[in-house]
């Protein structure tokens, strides 16, 4: 159905709202039994890629020239790296530094968020290490003291790591306490619930399944609506000088 050409998706110079009715799937080199929805890429101004990978049972990812972060939304993935095998269930995640040998196979039909970014090394700073975790085991921190808005940091925060991935959970009615305008860009996947996202000078109804890209300095604000919490997975570049020095 074309719904007379209407969609909530919206592409502007400083943001993209990408809703499921506009998703187009593509294969990528080296992957087998996986379809990718490429939400954010350098082709639209982002300095990272974010995809949803839809695996058939037995499907596998190919190699990447960049760092890779994988967060399981549905199903079960098997990660092999450094001679170890890890099974990732929903909420399970992994970070693989650039050039870290690894394989990712789907044990059953699965869906995962895959974020990739070229590494920006820092002189005198140790190399980043593989991280494997489960969101349920990460403690929630109230954002600026607001117990109704809880942040879970999935990546370690230290000089070797040049991006962050968090989940943010809003009780119904909770909102960001300020309109943020910052140098970091964001990739955001709505995981649960919904609300209103302000992006630039536009206000959008958003819900689970939607993706948002925010360019550096895109004014942003979110308020959760409905009777259940709203939750999203959010990427940002982190801890690097804007001049690349
Ligand atoms: O980490 C962040 O910048 C986050 N608070 N931004 C957002 O939720 N749009
Ligand atoms: Mn932000």
mmCIF file of C-alpha atoms and ligand atoms in Angstrom:
data_model
loop_
_atom_site.group_PDB
_atom_site.id
_atom_site.type_symbol
_atom_site.label_atom_id
_atom_site.label_comp_id
_atom_site.label_asym_id
_atom_site.label_seq_id
_atom_site.Cartn_x
_atom_site.Cartn_y
_atom_site.Cartn_z
ATOM 1 C CA UNK A 1 0.000 0.000 0.000
ATOM 2 C CA UNK A 2 1.319 3.434 -0.884
ATOM 3 C CA UNK A 3 -0.970 5.419 1.427
ATOM 4 C CA UNK A 4 -1.136 8.163 -1.223
ATOM 5 C CA UNK A 5 2.575 8.945 -0.904
ATOM 6 C CA UNK A 6 2.417 9.911 2.771
ATOM 7 C CA UNK A 7 5.058 8.847 5.281
ATOM 8 C CA UNK A 8 6.400 9.992 8.665
ATOM 9 C CA UNK A 9 9.933 9.615 7.222
ATOM 10 C CA UNK A 10 11.672 12.951 6.770
ATOM 11 C CA UNK A 11 15.123 13.830 5.438
ATOM 12 C CA UNK A 12 16.540 17.280 6.150
ATOM 13 C CA UNK A 13 20.111 18.575 6.055
ATOM 14 C CA UNK A 14 20.566 18.056 9.803
ATOM 15 C CA UNK A 15 18.432 14.952 10.461
ATOM 16 C CA UNK A 16 16.737 11.857 9.085
ATOM 17 C CA UNK A 17 13.642 10.216 10.524
ATOM 18 C CA UNK A 18 13.555 6.771 8.883
ATOM 19 C CA UNK A 19 10.318 4.871 9.453
ATOM 20 C CA UNK A 20 9.752 1.165 8.601
ATOM 21 C CA UNK A 21 7.386 1.864 5.669
ATOM 22 C CA UNK A 22 10.349 3.383 3.772
ATOM 23 C CA UNK A 23 12.980 0.720 4.552
ATOM 24 C CA UNK A 24 14.663 -0.867 1.527
ATOM 25 C CA UNK A 25 16.820 -3.944 2.134
ATOM 26 C CA UNK A 26 20.210 -4.613 0.555
ATOM 27 C CA UNK A 27 22.830 -7.389 0.617
ATOM 28 C CA UNK A 28 26.397 -6.460 1.593
ATOM 29 C CA UNK A 29 29.692 -8.124 0.583
ATOM 30 C CA UNK A 30 30.807 -11.081 2.675
ATOM 31 C CA UNK A 31 27.501 -11.491 4.510
ATOM 32 C CA UNK A 32 25.314 -14.532 3.774
ATOM 33 C CA UNK A 33 21.664 -14.954 4.716
ATOM 34 C CA UNK A 34 21.391 -11.365 5.982
ATOM 35 C CA UNK A 35 19.467 -8.383 4.637
ATOM 36 C CA UNK A 36 20.590 -4.932 5.713
ATOM 37 C CA UNK A 37 18.646 -1.730 6.155
ATOM 38 C CA UNK A 38 21.334 0.952 5.997
ATOM 39 C CA UNK A 39 19.922 3.815 8.075
ATOM 40 C CA UNK A 40 22.957 6.088 8.280
ATOM 41 C CA UNK A 41 26.043 6.238 6.067
ATOM 42 C CA UNK A 42 28.588 8.739 4.711
ATOM 43 C CA UNK A 43 26.375 9.002 1.592
ATOM 44 C CA UNK A 44 23.896 11.073 3.668
ATOM 45 C CA UNK A 45 26.445 12.997 5.719
ATOM 46 C CA UNK A 46 27.049 10.645 8.669
ATOM 47 C CA UNK A 47 30.591 9.774 9.751
ATOM 48 C CA UNK A 48 29.550 6.237 10.739
ATOM 49 C CA UNK A 49 27.190 3.576 9.476
ATOM 50 C CA UNK A 50 24.188 2.202 11.321
ATOM 51 C CA UNK A 51 22.216 -0.710 9.944
ATOM 52 C CA UNK A 52 19.553 -3.117 11.018
ATOM 53 C CA UNK A 53 20.744 -6.603 10.070
ATOM 54 C CA UNK A 54 17.935 -9.111 9.485
ATOM 55 C CA UNK A 55 19.382 -12.636 9.720
ATOM 56 C CA UNK A 56 17.851 -15.865 8.480
ATOM 57 C CA UNK A 57 18.798 -18.813 10.725
ATOM 58 C CA UNK A 58 22.459 -19.589 9.923
ATOM 59 C CA UNK A 59 23.074 -16.142 8.377
ATOM 60 C CA UNK A 60 26.403 -14.452 9.023
ATOM 61 C CA UNK A 61 28.032 -11.013 8.825
ATOM 62 C CA UNK A 62 30.978 -10.321 6.528
ATOM 63 C CA UNK A 63 34.163 -8.501 7.496
ATOM 64 C CA UNK A 64 34.268 -4.768 8.167
ATOM 65 C CA UNK A 65 37.089 -2.271 7.639
ATOM 66 C CA UNK A 66 35.963 -0.411 10.785
ATOM 67 C CA UNK A 67 35.139 -0.881 14.453
ATOM 68 C CA UNK A 68 31.857 -2.739 14.905
ATOM 69 C CA UNK A 69 29.181 -2.660 17.618
ATOM 70 C CA UNK A 70 26.362 -5.238 17.556
ATOM 71 C CA UNK A 71 23.208 -5.110 19.735
ATOM 72 C CA UNK A 72 20.722 -7.987 19.478
ATOM 73 C CA UNK A 73 17.075 -6.914 19.158
ATOM 74 C CA UNK A 74 15.502 -10.308 18.466
ATOM 75 C CA UNK A 75 16.715 -13.911 18.151
ATOM 76 C CA UNK A 76 20.122 -15.313 19.060
ATOM 77 C CA UNK A 77 23.568 -14.589 17.618
ATOM 78 C CA UNK A 78 26.779 -16.524 18.137
ATOM 79 C CA UNK A 79 29.933 -14.419 18.256
ATOM 80 C CA UNK A 80 33.381 -15.999 17.992
ATOM 81 C CA UNK A 81 36.427 -13.895 18.747
ATOM 82 C CA UNK A 82 39.785 -14.397 20.467
ATOM 83 C CA UNK A 83 39.235 -18.181 20.618
ATOM 84 C CA UNK A 84 35.988 -17.769 22.618
ATOM 85 C CA UNK A 85 32.348 -18.322 21.735
ATOM 86 C CA UNK A 86 29.624 -16.006 23.078
ATOM 87 C CA UNK A 87 25.878 -16.413 22.653
ATOM 88 C CA UNK A 88 24.055 -13.074 22.472
ATOM 89 C CA UNK A 89 20.341 -12.970 23.294
ATOM 90 C CA UNK A 90 18.132 -9.852 23.031
ATOM 91 C CA UNK A 91 19.915 -7.047 24.919
ATOM 92 C CA UNK A 92 23.245 -8.809 24.374
ATOM 93 C CA UNK A 93 25.901 -6.658 22.731
ATOM 94 C CA UNK A 94 29.495 -6.753 21.563
ATOM 95 C CA UNK A 95 32.169 -4.251 20.558
ATOM 96 C CA UNK A 96 34.912 -5.359 18.172
ATOM 97 C CA UNK A 97 37.877 -3.016 17.660
ATOM 98 C CA UNK A 98 39.095 -2.374 14.130
ATOM 99 C CA UNK A 99 40.806 -5.470 12.652
ATOM 100 C CA UNK A 100 39.733 -7.730 15.571
ATOM 101 C CA UNK A 101 39.132 -11.129 13.906
ATOM 102 C CA UNK A 102 35.568 -12.289 14.611
ATOM 103 C CA UNK A 103 32.537 -14.028 13.146
ATOM 104 C CA UNK A 104 28.842 -13.436 13.853
ATOM 105 C CA UNK A 105 26.334 -16.215 13.023
ATOM 106 C CA UNK A 106 22.597 -16.350 13.675
ATOM 107 C CA UNK A 107 21.517 -19.389 15.691
ATOM 108 C CA UNK A 108 17.878 -18.593 14.809
ATOM 109 C CA UNK A 109 16.184 -15.866 12.739
ATOM 110 C CA UNK A 110 17.451 -12.665 14.359
ATOM 111 C CA UNK A 111 17.566 -8.896 14.136
ATOM 112 C CA UNK A 112 20.444 -6.734 15.335
ATOM 113 C CA UNK A 113 21.571 -3.118 15.266
ATOM 114 C CA UNK A 114 25.038 -2.900 13.715
ATOM 115 C CA UNK A 115 27.080 0.293 14.098
ATOM 116 C CA UNK A 116 30.448 0.739 12.402
ATOM 117 C CA UNK A 117 32.920 3.606 12.655
ATOM 118 C CA UNK A 118 36.504 4.142 11.466
ATOM 119 C CA UNK A 119 38.772 4.331 14.490
ATOM 120 C CA UNK A 120 40.483 7.606 15.393
ATOM 121 C CA UNK A 121 43.676 6.572 17.237
ATOM 122 C CA UNK A 122 45.242 8.910 19.794
ATOM 123 C CA UNK A 123 49.015 9.143 20.271
ATOM 124 C CA UNK A 124 50.081 7.479 23.530
ATOM 125 C CA UNK A 125 46.654 5.904 24.140
ATOM 126 C CA UNK A 126 46.242 2.130 24.505
ATOM 127 C CA UNK A 127 44.279 0.211 21.873
ATOM 128 C CA UNK A 128 40.602 -0.516 22.643
ATOM 129 C CA UNK A 129 39.637 -4.032 23.717
ATOM 130 C CA UNK A 130 36.821 -6.401 22.791
ATOM 131 C CA UNK A 131 33.712 -5.936 24.954
ATOM 132 C CA UNK A 132 30.876 -8.466 25.270
ATOM 133 C CA UNK A 133 27.959 -7.739 27.563
ATOM 134 C CA UNK A 134 24.296 -7.940 28.403
ATOM 135 C CA UNK A 135 22.263 -4.773 28.835
ATOM 136 C CA UNK A 136 20.323 -6.334 31.733
ATOM 137 C CA UNK A 137 23.579 -6.493 33.725
ATOM 138 C CA UNK A 138 24.402 -2.782 33.153
ATOM 139 C CA UNK A 139 23.311 -0.460 35.933
ATOM 140 C CA UNK A 140 20.920 2.350 35.072
ATOM 141 C CA UNK A 141 21.952 5.910 35.919
ATOM 142 C CA UNK A 142 19.317 8.676 36.215
ATOM 143 C CA UNK A 143 20.050 11.428 33.657
ATOM 144 C CA UNK A 144 20.853 14.665 35.508
ATOM 145 C CA UNK A 145 19.245 13.199 38.625
ATOM 146 C CA UNK A 146 15.910 12.385 36.925
ATOM 147 C CA UNK A 147 14.834 8.904 38.104
ATOM 148 C CA UNK A 148 12.225 8.810 35.314
ATOM 149 C CA UNK A 149 14.953 8.900 32.634
ATOM 150 C CA UNK A 150 17.563 6.172 32.955
ATOM 151 C CA UNK A 151 20.762 5.728 30.945
ATOM 152 C CA UNK A 152 22.718 2.491 30.529
ATOM 153 C CA UNK A 153 26.209 2.891 29.031
ATOM 154 C CA UNK A 154 27.071 -0.163 26.936
ATOM 155 C CA UNK A 155 30.583 0.936 25.905
ATOM 156 C CA UNK A 156 33.478 1.537 28.298
ATOM 157 C CA UNK A 157 34.225 5.245 28.761
ATOM 158 C CA UNK A 158 37.958 5.911 28.517
ATOM 159 C CA UNK A 159 40.579 7.405 26.176
ATOM 160 C CA UNK A 160 40.853 4.336 23.876
ATOM 161 C CA UNK A 161 37.143 4.451 22.942
ATOM 162 C CA UNK A 162 35.997 7.016 20.354
ATOM 163 C CA UNK A 163 32.246 6.390 20.454
ATOM 164 C CA UNK A 164 29.547 5.673 23.011
ATOM 165 C CA UNK A 165 26.383 3.567 22.764
ATOM 166 C CA UNK A 166 23.738 3.930 25.458
ATOM 167 C CA UNK A 167 20.171 2.891 26.007
ATOM 168 C CA UNK A 168 17.838 5.552 27.407
ATOM 169 C CA UNK A 169 14.557 4.576 29.079
ATOM 170 C CA UNK A 170 11.854 7.195 29.703
ATOM 171 C CA UNK A 171 8.875 6.608 31.955
ATOM 172 C CA UNK A 172 5.630 7.855 30.341
ATOM 173 C CA UNK A 173 5.681 11.666 30.555
ATOM 174 C CA UNK A 174 9.447 11.876 31.111
ATOM 175 C CA UNK A 175 11.461 14.095 28.784
ATOM 176 C CA UNK A 176 14.942 15.459 28.187
ATOM 177 C CA UNK A 177 15.331 18.370 30.604
ATOM 178 C CA UNK A 178 16.856 20.591 27.916
ATOM 179 C CA UNK A 179 16.985 21.038 24.164
ATOM 180 C CA UNK A 180 20.432 19.685 23.372
ATOM 181 C CA UNK A 181 22.670 21.224 20.701
ATOM 182 C CA UNK A 182 26.076 19.547 20.521
ATOM 183 C CA UNK A 183 29.026 18.720 18.289
ATOM 184 C CA UNK A 184 28.471 14.954 18.503
ATOM 185 C CA UNK A 185 26.210 13.258 15.960
ATOM 186 C CA UNK A 186 23.709 10.553 16.856
ATOM 187 C CA UNK A 187 22.265 7.358 15.435
ATOM 188 C CA UNK A 188 19.123 6.379 17.353
ATOM 189 C CA UNK A 189 16.925 3.298 17.116
ATOM 190 C CA UNK A 190 13.574 3.360 18.925
ATOM 191 C CA UNK A 191 13.262 0.024 20.737
ATOM 192 C CA UNK A 192 10.087 0.416 22.803
ATOM 193 C CA UNK A 193 7.167 2.795 23.250
ATOM 194 C CA UNK A 194 7.082 6.215 21.625
ATOM 195 C CA UNK A 195 6.706 9.940 21.988
ATOM 196 C CA UNK A 196 7.553 13.218 20.288
ATOM 197 C CA UNK A 197 11.052 13.942 18.964
ATOM 198 C CA UNK A 198 12.075 17.494 18.222
ATOM 199 C CA UNK A 199 14.737 17.592 15.492
ATOM 200 C CA UNK A 200 15.799 21.041 14.325
ATOM 201 C CA UNK A 201 12.559 22.996 14.051
ATOM 202 C CA UNK A 202 10.378 19.945 13.387
ATOM 203 C CA UNK A 203 8.409 17.864 15.925
ATOM 204 C CA UNK A 204 7.757 14.233 14.979
ATOM 205 C CA UNK A 205 5.636 11.465 16.499
ATOM 206 C CA UNK A 206 8.014 8.464 16.775
ATOM 207 C CA UNK A 207 7.633 4.851 17.906
ATOM 208 C CA UNK A 208 9.457 1.532 18.233
ATOM 209 C CA UNK A 209 11.029 0.539 14.923
ATOM 210 C CA UNK A 210 11.898 4.092 13.828
ATOM 211 C CA UNK A 211 15.481 5.240 13.270
ATOM 212 C CA UNK A 212 16.788 8.813 13.643
ATOM 213 C CA UNK A 213 20.081 10.344 12.508
ATOM 214 C CA UNK A 214 21.020 13.678 14.062
ATOM 215 C CA UNK A 215 23.853 15.672 12.482
ATOM 216 C CA UNK A 216 26.287 17.580 14.707
ATOM 217 C CA UNK A 217 24.493 20.598 16.251
ATOM 218 C CA UNK A 218 20.997 19.339 15.343
ATOM 219 C CA UNK A 219 18.715 20.758 18.062
ATOM 220 C CA UNK A 220 17.105 17.756 19.784
ATOM 221 C CA UNK A 221 14.552 16.983 22.456
ATOM 222 C CA UNK A 222 12.336 13.978 23.305
ATOM 223 C CA UNK A 223 9.250 13.541 25.437
ATOM 224 C CA UNK A 224 7.736 10.074 26.073
ATOM 225 C CA UNK A 225 4.007 9.552 25.508
ATOM 226 C CA UNK A 226 1.703 6.599 26.127
ATOM 227 C CA UNK A 227 1.244 4.165 28.992
ATOM 228 C CA UNK A 228 4.520 2.269 28.795
ATOM 229 C CA UNK A 229 8.143 3.407 28.930
ATOM 230 C CA UNK A 230 9.868 4.561 25.761
ATOM 231 C CA UNK A 231 13.351 3.250 25.148
ATOM 232 C CA UNK A 232 16.013 3.885 22.542
ATOM 233 C CA UNK A 233 19.531 2.792 21.626
ATOM 234 C CA UNK A 234 21.698 5.830 20.900
ATOM 235 C CA UNK A 235 25.177 6.165 19.339
ATOM 236 C CA UNK A 236 27.403 9.210 19.579
ATOM 237 C CA UNK A 237 30.993 9.969 18.623
ATOM 238 C CA UNK A 238 32.909 10.686 21.806
ATOM 239 C CA UNK A 239 36.245 11.819 23.292
ATOM 240 C CA UNK A 240 37.896 13.073 20.121
ATOM 241 C CA UNK A 241 38.981 16.625 19.236
ATOM 242 C CA UNK A 242 36.696 18.184 16.587
ATOM 243 C CA UNK A 243 39.774 19.095 14.498
ATOM 244 C CA UNK A 244 40.832 15.458 14.473
ATOM 245 C CA UNK A 245 44.104 16.278 16.259
HETATM 246 O O1 LIG B 1 23.796 11.587 25.039
HETATM 247 C C1 LIG B 1 23.076 12.408 24.478
HETATM 248 O O2 LIG B 1 23.537 13.364 23.855
HETATM 249 C C2 LIG B 1 21.554 12.212 24.570
HETATM 250 N N1 LIG B 1 21.069 12.775 25.813
HETATM 251 N N2 LIG B 1 20.863 12.781 23.430
HETATM 252 C C3 LIG B 1 19.584 12.454 23.106
HETATM 253 O O3 LIG B 1 18.947 11.669 23.828
HETATM 254 N N3 LIG B 1 19.061 13.000 21.997
HETATM 255 MN MN1 LIG B 2 22.227 14.271 22.355
#
